[in-house]
mmCIF file of C-alpha atoms in Angstrom:
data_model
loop_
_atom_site.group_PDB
_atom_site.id
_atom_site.type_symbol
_atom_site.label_atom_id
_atom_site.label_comp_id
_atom_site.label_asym_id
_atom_site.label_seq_id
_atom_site.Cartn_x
_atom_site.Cartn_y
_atom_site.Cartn_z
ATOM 1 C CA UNK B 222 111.198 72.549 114.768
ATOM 2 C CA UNK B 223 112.794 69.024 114.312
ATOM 3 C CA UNK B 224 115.822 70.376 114.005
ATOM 4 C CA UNK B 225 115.411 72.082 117.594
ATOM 5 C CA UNK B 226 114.097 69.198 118.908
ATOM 6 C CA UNK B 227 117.339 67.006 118.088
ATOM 7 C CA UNK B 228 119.193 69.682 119.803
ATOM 8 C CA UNK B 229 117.476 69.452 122.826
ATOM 9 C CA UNK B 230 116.976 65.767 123.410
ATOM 10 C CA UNK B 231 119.437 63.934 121.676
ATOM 11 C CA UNK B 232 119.011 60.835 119.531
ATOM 12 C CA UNK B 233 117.040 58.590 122.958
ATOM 13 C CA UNK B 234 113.719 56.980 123.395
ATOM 14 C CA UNK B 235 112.279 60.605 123.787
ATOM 15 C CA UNK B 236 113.249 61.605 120.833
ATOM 16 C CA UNK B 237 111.389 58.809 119.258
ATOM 17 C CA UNK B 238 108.353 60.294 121.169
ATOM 18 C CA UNK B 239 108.687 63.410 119.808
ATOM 19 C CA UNK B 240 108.822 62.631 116.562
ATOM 20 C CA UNK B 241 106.196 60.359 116.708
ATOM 21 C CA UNK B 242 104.079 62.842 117.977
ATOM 22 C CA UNK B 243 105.240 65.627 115.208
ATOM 23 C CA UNK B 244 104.294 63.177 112.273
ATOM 24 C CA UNK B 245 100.947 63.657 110.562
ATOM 25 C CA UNK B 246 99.185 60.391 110.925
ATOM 26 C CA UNK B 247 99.607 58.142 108.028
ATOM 27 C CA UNK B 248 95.952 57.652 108.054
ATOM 28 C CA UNK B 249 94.650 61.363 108.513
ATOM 29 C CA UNK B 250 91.118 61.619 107.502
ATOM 30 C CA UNK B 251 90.307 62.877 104.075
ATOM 31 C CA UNK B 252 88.370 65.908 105.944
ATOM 32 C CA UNK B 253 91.322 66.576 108.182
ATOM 33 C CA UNK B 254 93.191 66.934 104.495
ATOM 34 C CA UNK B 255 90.357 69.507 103.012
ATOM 35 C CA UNK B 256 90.728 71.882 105.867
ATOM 36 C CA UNK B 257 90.260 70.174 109.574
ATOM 37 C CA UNK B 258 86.739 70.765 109.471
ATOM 38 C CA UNK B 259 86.637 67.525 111.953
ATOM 39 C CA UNK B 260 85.769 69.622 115.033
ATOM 40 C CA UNK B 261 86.593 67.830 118.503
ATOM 41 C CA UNK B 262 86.754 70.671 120.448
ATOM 42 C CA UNK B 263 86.114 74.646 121.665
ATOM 43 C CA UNK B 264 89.234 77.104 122.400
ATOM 44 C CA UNK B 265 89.089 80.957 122.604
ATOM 45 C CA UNK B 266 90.933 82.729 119.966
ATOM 46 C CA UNK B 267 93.002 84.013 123.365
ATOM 47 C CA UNK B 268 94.463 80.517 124.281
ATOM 48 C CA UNK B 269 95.026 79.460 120.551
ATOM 49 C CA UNK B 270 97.443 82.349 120.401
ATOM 50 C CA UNK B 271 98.880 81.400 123.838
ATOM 51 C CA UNK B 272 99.170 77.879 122.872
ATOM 52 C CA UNK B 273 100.736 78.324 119.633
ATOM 53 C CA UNK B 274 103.778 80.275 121.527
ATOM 54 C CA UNK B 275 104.241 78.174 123.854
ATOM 55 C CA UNK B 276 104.984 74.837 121.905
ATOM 56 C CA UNK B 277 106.876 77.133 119.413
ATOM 57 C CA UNK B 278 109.186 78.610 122.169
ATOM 58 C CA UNK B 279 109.050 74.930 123.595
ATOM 59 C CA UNK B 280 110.201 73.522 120.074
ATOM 60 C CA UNK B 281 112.987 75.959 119.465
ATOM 61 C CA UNK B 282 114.742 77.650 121.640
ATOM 62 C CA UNK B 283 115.484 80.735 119.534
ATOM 63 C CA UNK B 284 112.044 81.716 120.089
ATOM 64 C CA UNK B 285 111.685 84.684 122.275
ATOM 65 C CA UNK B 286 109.350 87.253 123.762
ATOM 66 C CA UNK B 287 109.417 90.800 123.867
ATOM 67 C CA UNK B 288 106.653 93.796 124.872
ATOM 68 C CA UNK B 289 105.306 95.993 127.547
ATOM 69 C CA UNK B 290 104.147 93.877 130.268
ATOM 70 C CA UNK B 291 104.220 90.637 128.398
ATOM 71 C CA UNK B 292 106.086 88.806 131.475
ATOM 72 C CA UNK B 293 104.807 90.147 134.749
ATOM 73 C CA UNK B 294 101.517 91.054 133.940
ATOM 74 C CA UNK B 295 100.937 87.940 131.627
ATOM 75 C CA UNK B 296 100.155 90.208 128.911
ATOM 76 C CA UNK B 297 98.024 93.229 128.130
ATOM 77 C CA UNK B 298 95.347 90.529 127.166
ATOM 78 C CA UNK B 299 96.686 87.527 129.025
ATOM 79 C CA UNK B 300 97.927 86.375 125.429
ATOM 80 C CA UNK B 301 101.495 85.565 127.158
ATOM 81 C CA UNK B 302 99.798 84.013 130.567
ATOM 82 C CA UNK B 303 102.256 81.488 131.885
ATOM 83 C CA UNK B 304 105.332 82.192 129.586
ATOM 84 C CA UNK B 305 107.079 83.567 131.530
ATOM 85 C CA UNK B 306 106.941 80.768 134.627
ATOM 86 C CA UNK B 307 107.887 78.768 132.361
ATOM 87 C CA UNK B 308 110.641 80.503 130.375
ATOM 88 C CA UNK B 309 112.576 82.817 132.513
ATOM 89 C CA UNK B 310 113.349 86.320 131.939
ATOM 90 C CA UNK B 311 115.427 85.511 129.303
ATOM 91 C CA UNK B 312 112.753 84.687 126.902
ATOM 92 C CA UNK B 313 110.525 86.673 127.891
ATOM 93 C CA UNK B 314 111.372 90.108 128.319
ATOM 94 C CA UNK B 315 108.986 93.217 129.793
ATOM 95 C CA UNK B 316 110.007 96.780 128.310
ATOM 96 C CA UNK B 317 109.819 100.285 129.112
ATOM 97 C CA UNK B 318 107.500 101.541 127.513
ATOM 98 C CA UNK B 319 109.349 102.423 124.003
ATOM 99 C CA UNK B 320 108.824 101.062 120.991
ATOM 100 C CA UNK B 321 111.453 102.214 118.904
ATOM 101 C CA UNK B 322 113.412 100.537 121.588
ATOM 102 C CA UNK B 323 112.646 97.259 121.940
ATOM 103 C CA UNK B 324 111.602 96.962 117.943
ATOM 104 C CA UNK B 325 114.812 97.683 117.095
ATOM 105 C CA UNK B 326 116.490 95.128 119.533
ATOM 106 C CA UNK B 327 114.384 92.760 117.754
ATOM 107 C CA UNK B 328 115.237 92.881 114.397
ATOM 108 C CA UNK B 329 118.610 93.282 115.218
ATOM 109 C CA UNK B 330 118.458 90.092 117.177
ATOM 110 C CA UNK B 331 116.505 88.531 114.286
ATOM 111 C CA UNK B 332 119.647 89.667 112.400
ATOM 112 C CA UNK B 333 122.066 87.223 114.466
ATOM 113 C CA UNK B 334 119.611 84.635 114.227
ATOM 114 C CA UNK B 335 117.357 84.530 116.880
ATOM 115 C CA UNK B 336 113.596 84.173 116.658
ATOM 116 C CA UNK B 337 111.880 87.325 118.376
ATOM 117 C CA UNK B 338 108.227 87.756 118.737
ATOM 118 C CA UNK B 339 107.774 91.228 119.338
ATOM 119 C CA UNK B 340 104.359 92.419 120.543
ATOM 120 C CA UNK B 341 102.455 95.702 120.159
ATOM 121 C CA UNK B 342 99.785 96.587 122.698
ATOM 122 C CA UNK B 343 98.455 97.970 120.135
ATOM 123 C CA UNK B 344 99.175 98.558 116.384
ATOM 124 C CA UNK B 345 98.826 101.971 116.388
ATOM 125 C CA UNK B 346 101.982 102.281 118.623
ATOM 126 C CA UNK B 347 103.848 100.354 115.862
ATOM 127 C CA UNK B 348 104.280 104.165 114.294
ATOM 128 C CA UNK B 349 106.693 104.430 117.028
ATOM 129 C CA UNK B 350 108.974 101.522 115.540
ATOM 130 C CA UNK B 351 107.572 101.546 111.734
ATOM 131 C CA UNK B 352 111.297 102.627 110.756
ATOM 132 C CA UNK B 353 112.799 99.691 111.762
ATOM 133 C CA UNK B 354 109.710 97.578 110.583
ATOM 134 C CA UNK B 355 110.212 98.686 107.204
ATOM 135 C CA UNK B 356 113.723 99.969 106.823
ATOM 136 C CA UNK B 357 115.461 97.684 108.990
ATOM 137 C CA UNK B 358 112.942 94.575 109.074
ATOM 138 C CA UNK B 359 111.256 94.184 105.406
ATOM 139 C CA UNK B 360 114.107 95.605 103.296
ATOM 140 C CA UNK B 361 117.364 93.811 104.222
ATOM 141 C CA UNK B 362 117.037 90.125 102.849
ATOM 142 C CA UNK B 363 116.828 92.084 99.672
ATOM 143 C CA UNK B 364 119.654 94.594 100.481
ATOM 144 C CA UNK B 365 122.066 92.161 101.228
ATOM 145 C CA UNK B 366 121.322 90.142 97.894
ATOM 146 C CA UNK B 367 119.779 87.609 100.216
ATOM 147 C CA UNK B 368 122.389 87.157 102.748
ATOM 148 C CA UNK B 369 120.688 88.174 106.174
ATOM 149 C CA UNK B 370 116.852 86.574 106.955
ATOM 150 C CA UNK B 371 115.194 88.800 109.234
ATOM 151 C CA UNK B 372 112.979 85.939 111.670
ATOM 152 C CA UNK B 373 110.868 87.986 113.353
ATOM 153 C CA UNK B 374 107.047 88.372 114.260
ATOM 154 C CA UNK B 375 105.244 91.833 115.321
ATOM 155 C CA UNK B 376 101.783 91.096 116.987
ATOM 156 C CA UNK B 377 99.314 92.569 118.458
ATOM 157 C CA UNK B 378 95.803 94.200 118.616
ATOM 158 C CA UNK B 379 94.886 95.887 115.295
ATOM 159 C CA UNK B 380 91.108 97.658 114.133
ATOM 160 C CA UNK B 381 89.081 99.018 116.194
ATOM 161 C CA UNK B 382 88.095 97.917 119.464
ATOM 162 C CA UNK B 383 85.354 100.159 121.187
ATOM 163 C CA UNK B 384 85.555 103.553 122.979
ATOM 164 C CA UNK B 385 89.444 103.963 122.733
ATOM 165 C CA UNK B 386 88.997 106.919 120.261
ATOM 166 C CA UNK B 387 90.947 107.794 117.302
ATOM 167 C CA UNK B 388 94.430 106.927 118.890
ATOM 168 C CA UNK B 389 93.722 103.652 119.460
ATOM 169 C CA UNK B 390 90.561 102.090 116.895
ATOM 170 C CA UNK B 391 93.341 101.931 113.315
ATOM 171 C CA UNK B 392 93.346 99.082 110.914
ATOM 172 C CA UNK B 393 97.208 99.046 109.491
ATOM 173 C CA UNK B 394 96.521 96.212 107.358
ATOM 174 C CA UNK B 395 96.909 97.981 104.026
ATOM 175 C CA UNK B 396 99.509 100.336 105.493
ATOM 176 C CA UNK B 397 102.033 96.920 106.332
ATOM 177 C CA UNK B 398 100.497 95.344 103.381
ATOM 178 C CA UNK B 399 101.942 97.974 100.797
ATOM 179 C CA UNK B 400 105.550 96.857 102.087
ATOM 180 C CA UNK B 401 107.392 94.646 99.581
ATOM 181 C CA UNK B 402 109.427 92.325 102.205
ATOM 182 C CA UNK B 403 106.742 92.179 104.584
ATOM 183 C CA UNK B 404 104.146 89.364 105.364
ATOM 184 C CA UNK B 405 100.876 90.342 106.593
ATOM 185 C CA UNK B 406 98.456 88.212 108.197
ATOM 186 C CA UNK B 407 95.491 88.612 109.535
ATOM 187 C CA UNK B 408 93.574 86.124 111.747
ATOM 188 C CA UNK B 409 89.597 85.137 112.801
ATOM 189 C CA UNK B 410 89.240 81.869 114.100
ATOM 190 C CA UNK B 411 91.170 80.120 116.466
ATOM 191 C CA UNK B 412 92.294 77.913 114.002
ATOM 192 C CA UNK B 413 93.454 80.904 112.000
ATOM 193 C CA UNK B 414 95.453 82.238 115.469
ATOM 194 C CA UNK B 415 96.890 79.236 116.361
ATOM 195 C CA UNK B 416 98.171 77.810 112.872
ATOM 196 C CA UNK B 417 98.802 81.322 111.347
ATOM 197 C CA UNK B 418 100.921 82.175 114.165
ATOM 198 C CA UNK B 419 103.074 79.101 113.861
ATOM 199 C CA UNK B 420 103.682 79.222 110.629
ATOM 200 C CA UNK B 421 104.800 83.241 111.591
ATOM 201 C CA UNK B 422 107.007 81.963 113.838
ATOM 202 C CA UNK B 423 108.642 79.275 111.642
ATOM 203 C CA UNK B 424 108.629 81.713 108.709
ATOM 204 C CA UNK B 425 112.659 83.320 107.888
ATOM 205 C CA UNK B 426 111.168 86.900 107.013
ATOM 206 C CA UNK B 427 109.650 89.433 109.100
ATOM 207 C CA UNK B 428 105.780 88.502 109.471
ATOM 208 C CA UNK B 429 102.772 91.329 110.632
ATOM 209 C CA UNK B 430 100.807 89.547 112.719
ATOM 210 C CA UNK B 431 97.375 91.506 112.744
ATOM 211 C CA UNK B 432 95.199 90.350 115.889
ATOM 212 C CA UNK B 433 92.000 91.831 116.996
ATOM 213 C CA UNK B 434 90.925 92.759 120.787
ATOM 214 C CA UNK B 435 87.103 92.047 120.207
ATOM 215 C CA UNK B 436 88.110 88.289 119.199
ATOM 216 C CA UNK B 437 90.126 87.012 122.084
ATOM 217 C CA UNK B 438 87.420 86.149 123.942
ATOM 218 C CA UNK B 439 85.878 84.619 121.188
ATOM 219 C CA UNK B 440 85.671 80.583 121.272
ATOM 220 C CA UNK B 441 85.302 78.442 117.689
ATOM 221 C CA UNK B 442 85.555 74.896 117.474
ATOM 222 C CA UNK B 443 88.846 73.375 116.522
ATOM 223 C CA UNK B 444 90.488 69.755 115.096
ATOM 224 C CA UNK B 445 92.768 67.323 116.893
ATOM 225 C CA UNK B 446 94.340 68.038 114.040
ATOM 226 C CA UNK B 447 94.702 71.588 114.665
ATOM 227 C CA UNK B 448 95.992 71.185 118.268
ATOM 228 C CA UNK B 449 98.642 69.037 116.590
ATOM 229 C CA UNK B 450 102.321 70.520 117.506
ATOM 230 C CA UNK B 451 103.006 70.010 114.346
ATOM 231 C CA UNK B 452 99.912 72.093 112.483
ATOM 232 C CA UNK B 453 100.582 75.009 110.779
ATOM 233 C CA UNK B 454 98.573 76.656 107.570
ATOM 234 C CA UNK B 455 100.180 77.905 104.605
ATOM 235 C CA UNK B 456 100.937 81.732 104.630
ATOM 236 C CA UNK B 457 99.597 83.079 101.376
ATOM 237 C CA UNK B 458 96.317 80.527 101.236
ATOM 238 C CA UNK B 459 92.387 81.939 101.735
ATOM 239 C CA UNK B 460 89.712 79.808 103.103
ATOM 240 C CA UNK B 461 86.146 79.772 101.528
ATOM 241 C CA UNK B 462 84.256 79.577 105.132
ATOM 242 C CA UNK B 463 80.857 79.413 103.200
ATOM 243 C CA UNK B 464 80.130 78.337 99.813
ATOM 244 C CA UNK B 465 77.866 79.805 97.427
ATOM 245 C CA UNK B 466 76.897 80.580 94.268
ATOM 246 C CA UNK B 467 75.578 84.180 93.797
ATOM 247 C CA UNK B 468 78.098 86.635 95.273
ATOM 248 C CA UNK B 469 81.380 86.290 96.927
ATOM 249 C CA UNK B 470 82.124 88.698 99.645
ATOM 250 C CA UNK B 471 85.943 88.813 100.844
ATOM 251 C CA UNK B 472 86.615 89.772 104.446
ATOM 252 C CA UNK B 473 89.266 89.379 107.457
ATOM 253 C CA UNK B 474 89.402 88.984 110.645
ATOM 254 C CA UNK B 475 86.586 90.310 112.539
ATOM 255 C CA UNK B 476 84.543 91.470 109.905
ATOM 256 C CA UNK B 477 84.613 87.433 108.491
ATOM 257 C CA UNK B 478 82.353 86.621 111.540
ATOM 258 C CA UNK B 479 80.213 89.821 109.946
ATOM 259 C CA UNK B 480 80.023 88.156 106.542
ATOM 260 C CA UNK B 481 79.176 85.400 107.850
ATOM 261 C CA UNK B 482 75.914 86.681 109.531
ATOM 262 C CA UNK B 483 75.001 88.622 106.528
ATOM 263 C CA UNK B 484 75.270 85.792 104.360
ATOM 264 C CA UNK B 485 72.861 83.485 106.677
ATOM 265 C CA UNK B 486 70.558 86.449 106.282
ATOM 266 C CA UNK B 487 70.793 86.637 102.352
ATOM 267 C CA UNK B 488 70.466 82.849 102.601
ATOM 268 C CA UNK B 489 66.617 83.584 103.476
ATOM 269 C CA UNK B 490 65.693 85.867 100.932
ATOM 270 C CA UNK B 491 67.508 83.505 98.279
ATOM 271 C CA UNK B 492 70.967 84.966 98.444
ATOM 272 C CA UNK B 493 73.891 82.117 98.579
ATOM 273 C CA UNK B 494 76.613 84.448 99.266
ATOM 274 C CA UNK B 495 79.849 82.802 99.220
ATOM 275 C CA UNK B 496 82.204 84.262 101.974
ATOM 276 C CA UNK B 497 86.196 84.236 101.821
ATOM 277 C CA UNK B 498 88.380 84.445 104.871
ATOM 278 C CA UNK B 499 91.489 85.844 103.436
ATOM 279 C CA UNK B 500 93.833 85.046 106.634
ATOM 280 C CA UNK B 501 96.624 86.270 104.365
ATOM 281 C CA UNK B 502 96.703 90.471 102.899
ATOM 282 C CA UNK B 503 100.091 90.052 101.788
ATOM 283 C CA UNK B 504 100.592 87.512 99.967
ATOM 284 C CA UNK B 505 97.178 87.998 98.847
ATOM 285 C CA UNK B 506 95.619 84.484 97.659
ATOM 286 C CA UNK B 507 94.367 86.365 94.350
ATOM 287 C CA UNK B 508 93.893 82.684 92.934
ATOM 288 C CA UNK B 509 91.043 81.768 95.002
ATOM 289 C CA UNK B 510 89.295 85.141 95.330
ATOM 290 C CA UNK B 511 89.216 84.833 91.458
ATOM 291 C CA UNK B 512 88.076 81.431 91.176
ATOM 292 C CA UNK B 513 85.130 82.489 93.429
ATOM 293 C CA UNK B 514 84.390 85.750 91.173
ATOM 294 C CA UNK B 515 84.591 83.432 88.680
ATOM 295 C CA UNK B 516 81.776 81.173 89.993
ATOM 296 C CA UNK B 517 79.068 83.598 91.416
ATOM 297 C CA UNK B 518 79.825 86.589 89.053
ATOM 298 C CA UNK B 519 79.674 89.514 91.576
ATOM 299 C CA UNK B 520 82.231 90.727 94.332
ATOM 300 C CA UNK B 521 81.520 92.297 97.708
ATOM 301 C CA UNK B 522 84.871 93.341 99.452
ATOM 302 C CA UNK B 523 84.395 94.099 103.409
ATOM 303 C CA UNK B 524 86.961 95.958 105.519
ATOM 304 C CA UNK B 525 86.956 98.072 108.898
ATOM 305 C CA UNK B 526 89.770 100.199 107.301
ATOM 306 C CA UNK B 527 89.524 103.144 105.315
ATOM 307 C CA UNK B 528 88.652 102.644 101.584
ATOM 308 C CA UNK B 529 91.057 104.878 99.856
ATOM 309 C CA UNK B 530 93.931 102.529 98.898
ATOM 310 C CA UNK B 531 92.440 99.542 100.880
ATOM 311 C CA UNK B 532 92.535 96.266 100.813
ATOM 312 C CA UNK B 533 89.452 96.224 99.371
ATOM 313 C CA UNK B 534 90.690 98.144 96.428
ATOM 314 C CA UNK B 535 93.553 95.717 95.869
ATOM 315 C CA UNK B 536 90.852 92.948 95.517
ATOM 316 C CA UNK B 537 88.870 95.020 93.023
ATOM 317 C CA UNK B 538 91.785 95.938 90.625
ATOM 318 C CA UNK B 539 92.867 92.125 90.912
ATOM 319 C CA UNK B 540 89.544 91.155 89.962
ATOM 320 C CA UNK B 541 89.571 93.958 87.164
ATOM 321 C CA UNK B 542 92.707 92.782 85.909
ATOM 322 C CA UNK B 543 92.214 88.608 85.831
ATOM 323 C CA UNK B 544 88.196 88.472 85.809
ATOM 324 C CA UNK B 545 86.704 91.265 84.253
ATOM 325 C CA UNK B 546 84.419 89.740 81.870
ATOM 326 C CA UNK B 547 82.813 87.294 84.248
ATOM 327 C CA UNK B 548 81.396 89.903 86.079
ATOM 328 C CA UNK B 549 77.723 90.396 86.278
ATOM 329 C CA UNK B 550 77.614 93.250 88.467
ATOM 330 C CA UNK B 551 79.454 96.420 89.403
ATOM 331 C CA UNK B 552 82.065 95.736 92.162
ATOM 332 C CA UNK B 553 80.526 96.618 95.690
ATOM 333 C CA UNK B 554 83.275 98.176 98.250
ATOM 334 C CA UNK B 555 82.581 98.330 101.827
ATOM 335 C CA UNK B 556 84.521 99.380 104.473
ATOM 336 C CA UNK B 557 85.092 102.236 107.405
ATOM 337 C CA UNK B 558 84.594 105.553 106.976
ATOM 338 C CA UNK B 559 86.881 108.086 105.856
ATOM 339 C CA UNK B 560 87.278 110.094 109.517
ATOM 340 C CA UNK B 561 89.271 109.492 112.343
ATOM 341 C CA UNK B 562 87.635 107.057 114.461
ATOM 342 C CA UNK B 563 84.614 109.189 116.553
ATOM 343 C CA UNK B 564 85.087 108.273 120.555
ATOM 344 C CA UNK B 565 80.957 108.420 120.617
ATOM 345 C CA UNK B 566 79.391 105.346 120.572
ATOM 346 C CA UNK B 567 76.784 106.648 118.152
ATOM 347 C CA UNK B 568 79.306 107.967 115.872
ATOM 348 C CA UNK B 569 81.519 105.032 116.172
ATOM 349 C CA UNK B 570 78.611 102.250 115.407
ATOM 350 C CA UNK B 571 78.348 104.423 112.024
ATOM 351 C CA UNK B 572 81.952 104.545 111.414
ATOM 352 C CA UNK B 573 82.587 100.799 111.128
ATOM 353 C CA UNK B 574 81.161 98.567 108.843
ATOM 354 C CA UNK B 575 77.722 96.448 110.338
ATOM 355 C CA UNK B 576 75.692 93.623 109.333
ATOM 356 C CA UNK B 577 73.258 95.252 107.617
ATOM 357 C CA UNK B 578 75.685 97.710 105.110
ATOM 358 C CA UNK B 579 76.853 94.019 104.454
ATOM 359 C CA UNK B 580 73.278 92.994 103.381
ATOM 360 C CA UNK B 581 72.780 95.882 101.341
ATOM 361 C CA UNK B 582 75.831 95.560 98.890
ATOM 362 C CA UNK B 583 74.830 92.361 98.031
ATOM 363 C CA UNK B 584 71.530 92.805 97.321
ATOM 364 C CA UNK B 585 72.404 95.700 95.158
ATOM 365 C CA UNK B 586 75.051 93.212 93.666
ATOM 366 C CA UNK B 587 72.186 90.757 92.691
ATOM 367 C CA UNK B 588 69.978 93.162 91.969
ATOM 368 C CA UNK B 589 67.683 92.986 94.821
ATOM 369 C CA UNK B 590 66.972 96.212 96.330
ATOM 370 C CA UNK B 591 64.457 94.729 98.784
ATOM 371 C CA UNK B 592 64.136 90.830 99.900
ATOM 372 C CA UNK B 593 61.875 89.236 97.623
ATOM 373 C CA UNK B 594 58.992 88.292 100.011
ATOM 374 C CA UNK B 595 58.882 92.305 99.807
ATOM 375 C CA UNK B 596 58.465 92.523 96.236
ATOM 376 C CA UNK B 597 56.171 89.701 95.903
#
């Protein structure tokens, strides 16, 4: 990013802006340092996404769009609104509507050295282009014994949505996740969007950038910190987004606002659930889902995917493996069910994981079949 901006303005006074403007603050708050919980502000996870492109594309002019109807139409979801005004048709670039196509133009622009950001209207098209995400994309840095980075970011809806059917409702975290080459993130908040996608962006390997269509429209308080040009968050690092003491429940993306509702209910029956926003699948943060186990003794893993080879049953073994004997409780695994999505809305509600299955498993966990103002 510094490097881009020397490129484009030279060694004068604006320069001296910029990078005045790029430098953390000497004196940045002690809570800005634990996690910008300093709020100032509202955005929708929508324009944190939007705004995160646009000061990367802004910052280095490698950057580039590519999608159906990501110029023109602003966007499927008005994700790309503006870009292209501002941009040209050279950066971004509306495609037919093939995504073997324009996937493959992407990584093998990524391969020259350009920066693309390739969207998905949804994941579940990605099947059209997973060749050249995994064969082409994941596997060539270490092919060519490190030689050729691969740059490039493939985003998009991911999960279900509601009343799109089978077709369209797919979580694809584990499937990307399973890829050796591959990074796989997975975003709630707009903090999460806006500094996850950054650091995408900025990243030199390929990066799955797993969004969800129910949470665009979602707003969450956010940092000056975090509209910083210069903020990014770590690929690879959790956040604990509520701490407790009793059970730790692991979660991503939308179901993190879930766990987060179940564990203000558990809170009144006397249930301090500690919930953990994973933001990354691959790299997993395996540390701090331990260190959590660790601490409350029981594990609740919550997904919208299917369970068999889940991410949930990554987190289990993991736990298994490094924390076995601090466990109090048997392991509770939730997450969709094993059908193709129903189109139904009755069938669908019981498909995907709610609030109260969320409830349940951790009760169970501490042993509490009922609240205990029911027992009493």
């Amino acid at each position: 990013m510094l490097g881009a901006a020397r490129r484009q303005l030279g060694s004068g006074p604006m320069l001296g802006q910029v990078l005045r403007r790029l430098r953390p603050a000497a004196a940045a708050s002690t809570e800005a340092a634990r996690g910008y919980s300093s709020a100032a502000k509202e955005i929708t996870v929508r324009d944190a996404l939007n705004s995160a492109l646009d000061e990367e594309m802004s910052a280095d002019p490698s950057v580039f769009l590519m999608g159906e109807e990501v110029g023109e139409y602003q966007g499927a979801y008005k994700i790309t609104k503006g870009l292209l005004d501002k941009y040209g048709p050279d950066r971004v670039l509306d495609t037919p509507i093939t995504e073997a196509g324009f996937t493959g133009i992407g990584v093998g622009a990524a391969y020259q050295g350009l920066r693309p950001v390739i969207e998905f209207m949804t994941f579940n098209f990605s099947m059209q282009a997973i060749d050249h995400i995994i064969n082409s994309a994941a596997k060539s840095n270490y092919m060519s014994a490190g030689q050729i980075n691969v740059p490039i970011v493939f985003r998009g809806p991911n999960g279900a949505a509601a009343g799109v059917g089978a077709q369209h409702s797919q979580c694809y975290a584990a499937w990307f996740a399973h890829v050796p080459g591959l990074k796989v993130l997975a975003p709630y908040s707009s903090e999460d969007a806006r500094g996850l996608l950054k650091a995408a962006i900025r990243d030199p390997d390929p990066v799955v950038f797993l969004e969800n269509e129910l949470l665009y429209g979602e707003s969450f308080p956010v940092s000056d910190e975090v509209l910083d040009s210069s903020f990014a968050l770590p690929i690879g690092k959790a956040k604990i987004e509520r701490e407790g003491k009793d059970v730790t429940i692991t979660a991503f993306s939308k179901m993190v606002g879930y766990a987060l509702q179940a564990a203000e209910i558990l809170s009144k029956e006397g249930i301090s659930a500690e919930v953990i926003n994973l933001r990354s699948i691959r790299p997993l943060d395996r540390a701090a889902i331990n260190a959590s186990v660790r601490k409350t003794n029981r594990l609740v893993t919550l997904e919208e995917g299917f369970p068999q080879h889940g991410v949930g049953a990554e987190i289990c073994m993991s736990v298994v493996e490094e924390s076995f004997e601090y466990l109090d409780a048997p392991i509770e695994r939730i997450a969709g069910a094993d059908v193709p999505m129903p189109y139904a809305a009755n069938l669908e509600r019981l498909a995907v994981p709610q609030i109260e299955d969320i409830v349940r498993a951790a009760r169970r966990a501490c042993y509490r079949a009922l609240p205990m103002a029911a027992t009493a």
